[in-house]
Tab-separated table of C-alpha atoms in Angstrom:
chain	number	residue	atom	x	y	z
J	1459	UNK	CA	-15.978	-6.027	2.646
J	1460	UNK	CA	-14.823	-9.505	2.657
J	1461	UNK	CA	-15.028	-11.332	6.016
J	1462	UNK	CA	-12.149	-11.997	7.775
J	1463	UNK	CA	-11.275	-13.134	11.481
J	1464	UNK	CA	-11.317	-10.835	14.066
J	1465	UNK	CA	-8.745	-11.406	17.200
J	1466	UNK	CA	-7.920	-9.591	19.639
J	1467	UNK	CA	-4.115	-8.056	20.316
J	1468	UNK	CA	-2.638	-10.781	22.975
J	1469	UNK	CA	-0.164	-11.594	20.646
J	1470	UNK	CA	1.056	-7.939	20.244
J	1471	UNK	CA	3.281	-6.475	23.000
J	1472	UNK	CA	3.237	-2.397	23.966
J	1473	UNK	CA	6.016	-2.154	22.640
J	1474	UNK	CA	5.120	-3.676	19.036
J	1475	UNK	CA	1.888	-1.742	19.004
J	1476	UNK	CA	3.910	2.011	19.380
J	1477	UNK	CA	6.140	0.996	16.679
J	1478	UNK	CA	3.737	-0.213	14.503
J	1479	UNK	CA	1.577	2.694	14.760
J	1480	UNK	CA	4.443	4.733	14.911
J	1481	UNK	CA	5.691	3.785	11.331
J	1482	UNK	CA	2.596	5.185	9.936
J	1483	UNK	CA	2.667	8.721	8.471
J	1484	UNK	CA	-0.723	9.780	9.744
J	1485	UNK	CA	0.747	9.011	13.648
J	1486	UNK	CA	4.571	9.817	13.177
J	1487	UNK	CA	4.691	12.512	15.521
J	1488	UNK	CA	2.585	11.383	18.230
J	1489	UNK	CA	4.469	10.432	21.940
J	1490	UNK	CA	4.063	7.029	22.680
J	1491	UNK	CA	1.106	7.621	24.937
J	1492	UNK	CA	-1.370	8.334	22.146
J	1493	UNK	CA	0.343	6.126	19.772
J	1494	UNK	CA	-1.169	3.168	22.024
J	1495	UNK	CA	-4.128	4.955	22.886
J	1496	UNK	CA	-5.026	4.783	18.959
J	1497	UNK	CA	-3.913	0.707	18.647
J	1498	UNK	CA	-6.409	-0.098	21.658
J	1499	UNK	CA	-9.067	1.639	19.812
J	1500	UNK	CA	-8.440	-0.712	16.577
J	1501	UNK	CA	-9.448	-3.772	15.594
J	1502	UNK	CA	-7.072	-6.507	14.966
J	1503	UNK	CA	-8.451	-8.633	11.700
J	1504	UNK	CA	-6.855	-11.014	9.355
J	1505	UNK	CA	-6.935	-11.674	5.943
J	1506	UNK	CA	-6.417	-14.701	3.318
J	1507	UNK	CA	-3.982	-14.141	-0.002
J	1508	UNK	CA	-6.589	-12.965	-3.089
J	1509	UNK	CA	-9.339	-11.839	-0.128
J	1510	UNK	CA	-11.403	-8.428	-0.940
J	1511	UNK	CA	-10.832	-6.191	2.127
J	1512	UNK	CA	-12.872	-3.075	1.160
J	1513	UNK	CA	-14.809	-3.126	-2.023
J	1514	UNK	CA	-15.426	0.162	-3.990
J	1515	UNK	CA	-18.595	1.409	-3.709
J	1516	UNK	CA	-19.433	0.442	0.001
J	1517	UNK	CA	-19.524	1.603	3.247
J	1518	UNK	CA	-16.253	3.303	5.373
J	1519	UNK	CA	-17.063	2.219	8.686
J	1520	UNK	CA	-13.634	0.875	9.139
J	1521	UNK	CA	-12.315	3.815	8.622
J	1522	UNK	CA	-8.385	3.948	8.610
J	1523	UNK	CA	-6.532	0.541	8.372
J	1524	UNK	CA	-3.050	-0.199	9.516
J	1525	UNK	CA	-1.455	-3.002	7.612
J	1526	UNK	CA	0.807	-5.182	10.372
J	1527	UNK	CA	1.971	-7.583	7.721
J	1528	UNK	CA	2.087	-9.028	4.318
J	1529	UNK	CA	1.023	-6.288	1.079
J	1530	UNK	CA	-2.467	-5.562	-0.758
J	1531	UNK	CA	-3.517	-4.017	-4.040
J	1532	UNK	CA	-5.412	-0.752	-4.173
J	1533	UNK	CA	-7.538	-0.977	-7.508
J	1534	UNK	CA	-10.509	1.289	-8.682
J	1535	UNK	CA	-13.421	0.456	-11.465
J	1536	UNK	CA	-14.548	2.279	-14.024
J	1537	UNK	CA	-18.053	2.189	-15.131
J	1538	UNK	CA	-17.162	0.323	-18.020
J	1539	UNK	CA	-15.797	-2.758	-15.876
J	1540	UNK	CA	-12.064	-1.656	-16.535
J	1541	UNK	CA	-9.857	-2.046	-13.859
J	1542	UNK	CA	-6.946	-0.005	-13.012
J	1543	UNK	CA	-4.301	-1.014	-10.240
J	1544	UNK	CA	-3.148	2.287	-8.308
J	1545	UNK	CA	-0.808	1.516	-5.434
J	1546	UNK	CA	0.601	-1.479	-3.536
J	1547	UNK	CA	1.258	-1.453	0.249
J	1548	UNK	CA	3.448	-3.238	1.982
J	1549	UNK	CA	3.462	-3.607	5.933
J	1550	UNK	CA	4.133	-1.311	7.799
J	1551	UNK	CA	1.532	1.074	5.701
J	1552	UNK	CA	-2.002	1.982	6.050
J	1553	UNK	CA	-5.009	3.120	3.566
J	1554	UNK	CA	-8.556	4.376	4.047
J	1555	UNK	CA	-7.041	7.586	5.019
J	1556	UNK	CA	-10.353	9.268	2.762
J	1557	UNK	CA	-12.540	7.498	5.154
J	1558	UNK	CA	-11.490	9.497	8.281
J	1559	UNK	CA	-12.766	12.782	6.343
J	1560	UNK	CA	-16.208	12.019	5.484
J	1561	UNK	CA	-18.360	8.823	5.774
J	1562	UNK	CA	-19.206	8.684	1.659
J	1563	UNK	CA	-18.368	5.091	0.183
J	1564	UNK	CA	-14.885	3.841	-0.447
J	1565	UNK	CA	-13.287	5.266	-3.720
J	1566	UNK	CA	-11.595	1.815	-4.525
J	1567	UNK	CA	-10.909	-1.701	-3.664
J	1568	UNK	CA	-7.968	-2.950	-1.871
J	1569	UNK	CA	-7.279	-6.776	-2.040
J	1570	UNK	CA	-4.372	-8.715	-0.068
J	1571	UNK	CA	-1.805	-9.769	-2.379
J	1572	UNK	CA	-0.352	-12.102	0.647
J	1573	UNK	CA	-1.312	-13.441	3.953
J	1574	UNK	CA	-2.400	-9.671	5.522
J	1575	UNK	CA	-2.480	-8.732	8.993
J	1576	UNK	CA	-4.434	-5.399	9.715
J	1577	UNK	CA	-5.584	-3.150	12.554
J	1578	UNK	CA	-8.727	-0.984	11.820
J	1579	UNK	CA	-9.835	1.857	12.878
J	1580	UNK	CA	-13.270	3.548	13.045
J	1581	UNK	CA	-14.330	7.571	12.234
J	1582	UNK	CA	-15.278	7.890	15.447
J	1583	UNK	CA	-12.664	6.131	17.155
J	1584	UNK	CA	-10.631	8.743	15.473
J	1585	UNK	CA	-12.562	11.941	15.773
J	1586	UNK	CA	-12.520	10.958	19.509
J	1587	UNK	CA	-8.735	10.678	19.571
J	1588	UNK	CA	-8.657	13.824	17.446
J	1589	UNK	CA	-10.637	16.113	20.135
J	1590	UNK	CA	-7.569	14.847	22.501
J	1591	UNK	CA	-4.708	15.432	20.527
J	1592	UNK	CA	-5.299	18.150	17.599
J	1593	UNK	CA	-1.841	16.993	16.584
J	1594	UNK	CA	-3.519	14.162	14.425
J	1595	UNK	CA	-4.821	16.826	11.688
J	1596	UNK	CA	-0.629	17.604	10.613
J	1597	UNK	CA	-0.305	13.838	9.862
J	1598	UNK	CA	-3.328	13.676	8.463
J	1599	UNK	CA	-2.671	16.578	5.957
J	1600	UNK	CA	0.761	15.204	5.467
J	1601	UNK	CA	-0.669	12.290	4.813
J	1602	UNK	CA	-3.529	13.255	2.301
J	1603	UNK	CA	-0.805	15.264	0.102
J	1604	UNK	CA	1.517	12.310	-0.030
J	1605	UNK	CA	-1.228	10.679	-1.769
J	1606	UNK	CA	-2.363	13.483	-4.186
J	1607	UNK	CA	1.411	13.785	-5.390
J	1608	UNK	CA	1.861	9.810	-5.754
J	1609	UNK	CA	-1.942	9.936	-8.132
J	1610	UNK	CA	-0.436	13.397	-9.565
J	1611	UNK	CA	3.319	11.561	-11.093
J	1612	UNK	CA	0.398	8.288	-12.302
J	1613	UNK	CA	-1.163	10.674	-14.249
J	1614	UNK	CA	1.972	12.594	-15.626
J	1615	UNK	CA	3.743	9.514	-16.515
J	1616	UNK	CA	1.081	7.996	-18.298
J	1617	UNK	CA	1.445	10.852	-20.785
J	1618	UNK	CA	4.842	11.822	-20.840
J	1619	UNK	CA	6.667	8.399	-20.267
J	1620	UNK	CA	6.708	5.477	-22.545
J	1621	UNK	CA	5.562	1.990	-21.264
J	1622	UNK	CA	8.868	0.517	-20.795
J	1623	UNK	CA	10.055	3.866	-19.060
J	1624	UNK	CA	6.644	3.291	-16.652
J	1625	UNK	CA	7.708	-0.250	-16.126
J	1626	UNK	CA	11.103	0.715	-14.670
J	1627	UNK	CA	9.144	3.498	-12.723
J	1628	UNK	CA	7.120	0.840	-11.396
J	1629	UNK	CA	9.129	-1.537	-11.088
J	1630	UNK	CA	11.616	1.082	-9.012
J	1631	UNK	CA	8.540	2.556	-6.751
J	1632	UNK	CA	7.991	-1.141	-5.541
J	1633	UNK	CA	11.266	-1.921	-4.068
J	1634	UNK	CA	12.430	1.035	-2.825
J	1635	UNK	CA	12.046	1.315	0.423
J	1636	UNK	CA	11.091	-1.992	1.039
J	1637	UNK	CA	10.461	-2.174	5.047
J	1638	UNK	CA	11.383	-6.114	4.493
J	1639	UNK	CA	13.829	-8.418	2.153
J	1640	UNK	CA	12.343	-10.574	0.006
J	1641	UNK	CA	14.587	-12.006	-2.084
J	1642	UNK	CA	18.290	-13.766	-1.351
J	1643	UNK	CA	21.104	-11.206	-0.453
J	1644	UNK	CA	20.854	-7.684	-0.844
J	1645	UNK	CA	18.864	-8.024	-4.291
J	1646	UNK	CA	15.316	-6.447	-4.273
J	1647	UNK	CA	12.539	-8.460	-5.263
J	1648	UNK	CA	8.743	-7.806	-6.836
J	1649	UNK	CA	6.467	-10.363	-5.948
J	1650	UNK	CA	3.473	-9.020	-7.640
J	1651	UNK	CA	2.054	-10.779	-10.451
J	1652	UNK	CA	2.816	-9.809	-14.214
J	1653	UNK	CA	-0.122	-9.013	-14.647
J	1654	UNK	CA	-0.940	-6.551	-11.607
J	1655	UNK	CA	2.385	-5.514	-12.773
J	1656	UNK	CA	0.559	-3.943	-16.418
J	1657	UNK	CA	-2.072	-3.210	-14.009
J	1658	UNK	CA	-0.321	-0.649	-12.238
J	1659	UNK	CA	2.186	0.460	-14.986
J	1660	UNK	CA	-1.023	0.978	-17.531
J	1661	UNK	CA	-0.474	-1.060	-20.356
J	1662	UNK	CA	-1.597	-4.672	-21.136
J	1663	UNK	CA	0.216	-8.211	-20.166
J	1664	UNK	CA	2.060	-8.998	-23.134
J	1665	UNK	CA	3.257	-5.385	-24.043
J	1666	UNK	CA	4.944	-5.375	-20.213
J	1667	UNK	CA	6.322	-8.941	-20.595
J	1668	UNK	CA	8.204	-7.699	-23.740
J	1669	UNK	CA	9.743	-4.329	-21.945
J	1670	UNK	CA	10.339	-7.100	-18.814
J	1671	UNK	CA	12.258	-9.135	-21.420
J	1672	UNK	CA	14.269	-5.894	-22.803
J	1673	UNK	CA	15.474	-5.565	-19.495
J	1674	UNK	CA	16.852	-9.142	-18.957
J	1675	UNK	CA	18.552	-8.746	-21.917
J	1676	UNK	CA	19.796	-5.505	-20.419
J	1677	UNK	CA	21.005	-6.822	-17.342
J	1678	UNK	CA	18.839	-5.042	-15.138
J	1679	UNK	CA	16.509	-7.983	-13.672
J	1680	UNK	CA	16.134	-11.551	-13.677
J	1681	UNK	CA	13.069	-13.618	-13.618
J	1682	UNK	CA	13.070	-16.350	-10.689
J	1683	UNK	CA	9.259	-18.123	-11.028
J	1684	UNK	CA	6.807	-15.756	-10.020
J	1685	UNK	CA	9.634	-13.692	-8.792
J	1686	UNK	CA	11.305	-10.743	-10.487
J	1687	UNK	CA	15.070	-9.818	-9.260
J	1688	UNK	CA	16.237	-6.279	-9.533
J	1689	UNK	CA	19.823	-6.754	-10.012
J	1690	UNK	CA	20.948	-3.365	-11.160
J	1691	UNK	CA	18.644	-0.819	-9.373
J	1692	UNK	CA	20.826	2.178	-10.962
J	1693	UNK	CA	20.169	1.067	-14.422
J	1694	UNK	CA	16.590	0.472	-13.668
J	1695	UNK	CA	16.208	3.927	-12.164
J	1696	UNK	CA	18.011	5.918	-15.479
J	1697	UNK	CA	15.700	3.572	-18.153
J	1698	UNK	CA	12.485	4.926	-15.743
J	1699	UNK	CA	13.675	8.670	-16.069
J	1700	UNK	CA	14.934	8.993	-12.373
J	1701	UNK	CA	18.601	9.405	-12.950
């Protein structure tokens, strides 16, 4: 795992914490007593733009992160070197959910796309919490199955979509629900590179930058830098499938 600076929470009010921890899945439910038992038990840590947070391969003693600000990229390796982007999260979100089950090594790497704030959280900080409050296994399943049907529509789409249809899917999947504006007005905006972009939509740079282009043409984005404006979310939804 990369280093990164570890502070502690002075700068984070009650108040902050429970909603913070509240917005994640895995804690939803919880009253607001256990919601800030589990932020004292984390670690508050920080992390530079392009910085390695967890590295496939190596040890979970983290455990469960909670990301406080800015968005990373969840990547995994094959054995041949290839690399394949699977998710990005955006703040308020959390990975290393797999680490909370067992203690085998991470299953992928997770980089920060931005300036990332994070609060981690050990195995056994969280068994400990769990033998107070069984209520943790419901999010935790909830959780776990969000996941398996997010990998389960990767793998479907890869053979039943075309690439510019998974480019719109991608495309759509990153601003929806968007727990921040990034862009000027009411007009979504991807920030992620072009080529994380192929990365995560499975098909290489330049065959992505012509289905981007198709849908400039189209009306349905703009390209602002290293900035790409969803200006008609509706047609970018019906050319991924999604009505």
């Amino acid at each position: 795992m990369a280093q990164a600076g570890r502070v502690g929470k002075r700068d984070w009010t009650r108040a902050q914490l429970i909603e913070l921890f509240g917005s994640v899945l895995l804690f939803s439910r919880l009253p607001e007593s256990q919601l800030e038992a589990i932020a004292i038990s984390a670690e508050r840590m920080v992390f530079r733009r392009g910085a390695l947070i967890v590295r496939q391969g190596t040890s979970a003693s983290d455990g469960l992160y909670v990301l406080a600000a800015g968005s990373v990229l969840v990547s995994r390796e094959a054995r041949s070197g290839e690399r394949r982007a699977l998710n990005v999260i955006e703040a308020p979100g959390s990975f290393g959910e797999l680490a909370l089950l067992d203690s085998r090594p991470r299953s992928a790497s997770v980089e920060a796309l931005e300036h990332a704030e994070l609060f981690a959280l050990s195995r056994a900080s969280f068994l400990g919490l769990l033998s107070h409050d069984p209520r943790l296994v419901d999010g935790l399943i909830r959780e776990l199955g969000r996941m398996i049907r997010r990998l389960s529509d990767q793998v479907a789409d890869e053979g039943l979509l075309d690439l510019p249809s998974r480019v719109a899917k991608t495309l759509v999947r990153l601003v929806e629900g968007q727990p921040k504006s990034h862009g000027s007005g009411d007009q979504p905006v991807v920030t992620l590179s072009q080529g994380k972009l192929a990365d995560l939509a499975g098909g290489s740079r330049q065959s992505v930058n012509g289905a981007l282009s198709s849908f400039v043409t189209r009306g349905l984005i703009r390209i602002e830098a290293r900035q790409i404006v969803v200006t008609d979310l509706p047609g970018l939804r019906a050319r991924a499938g999604a009505g």
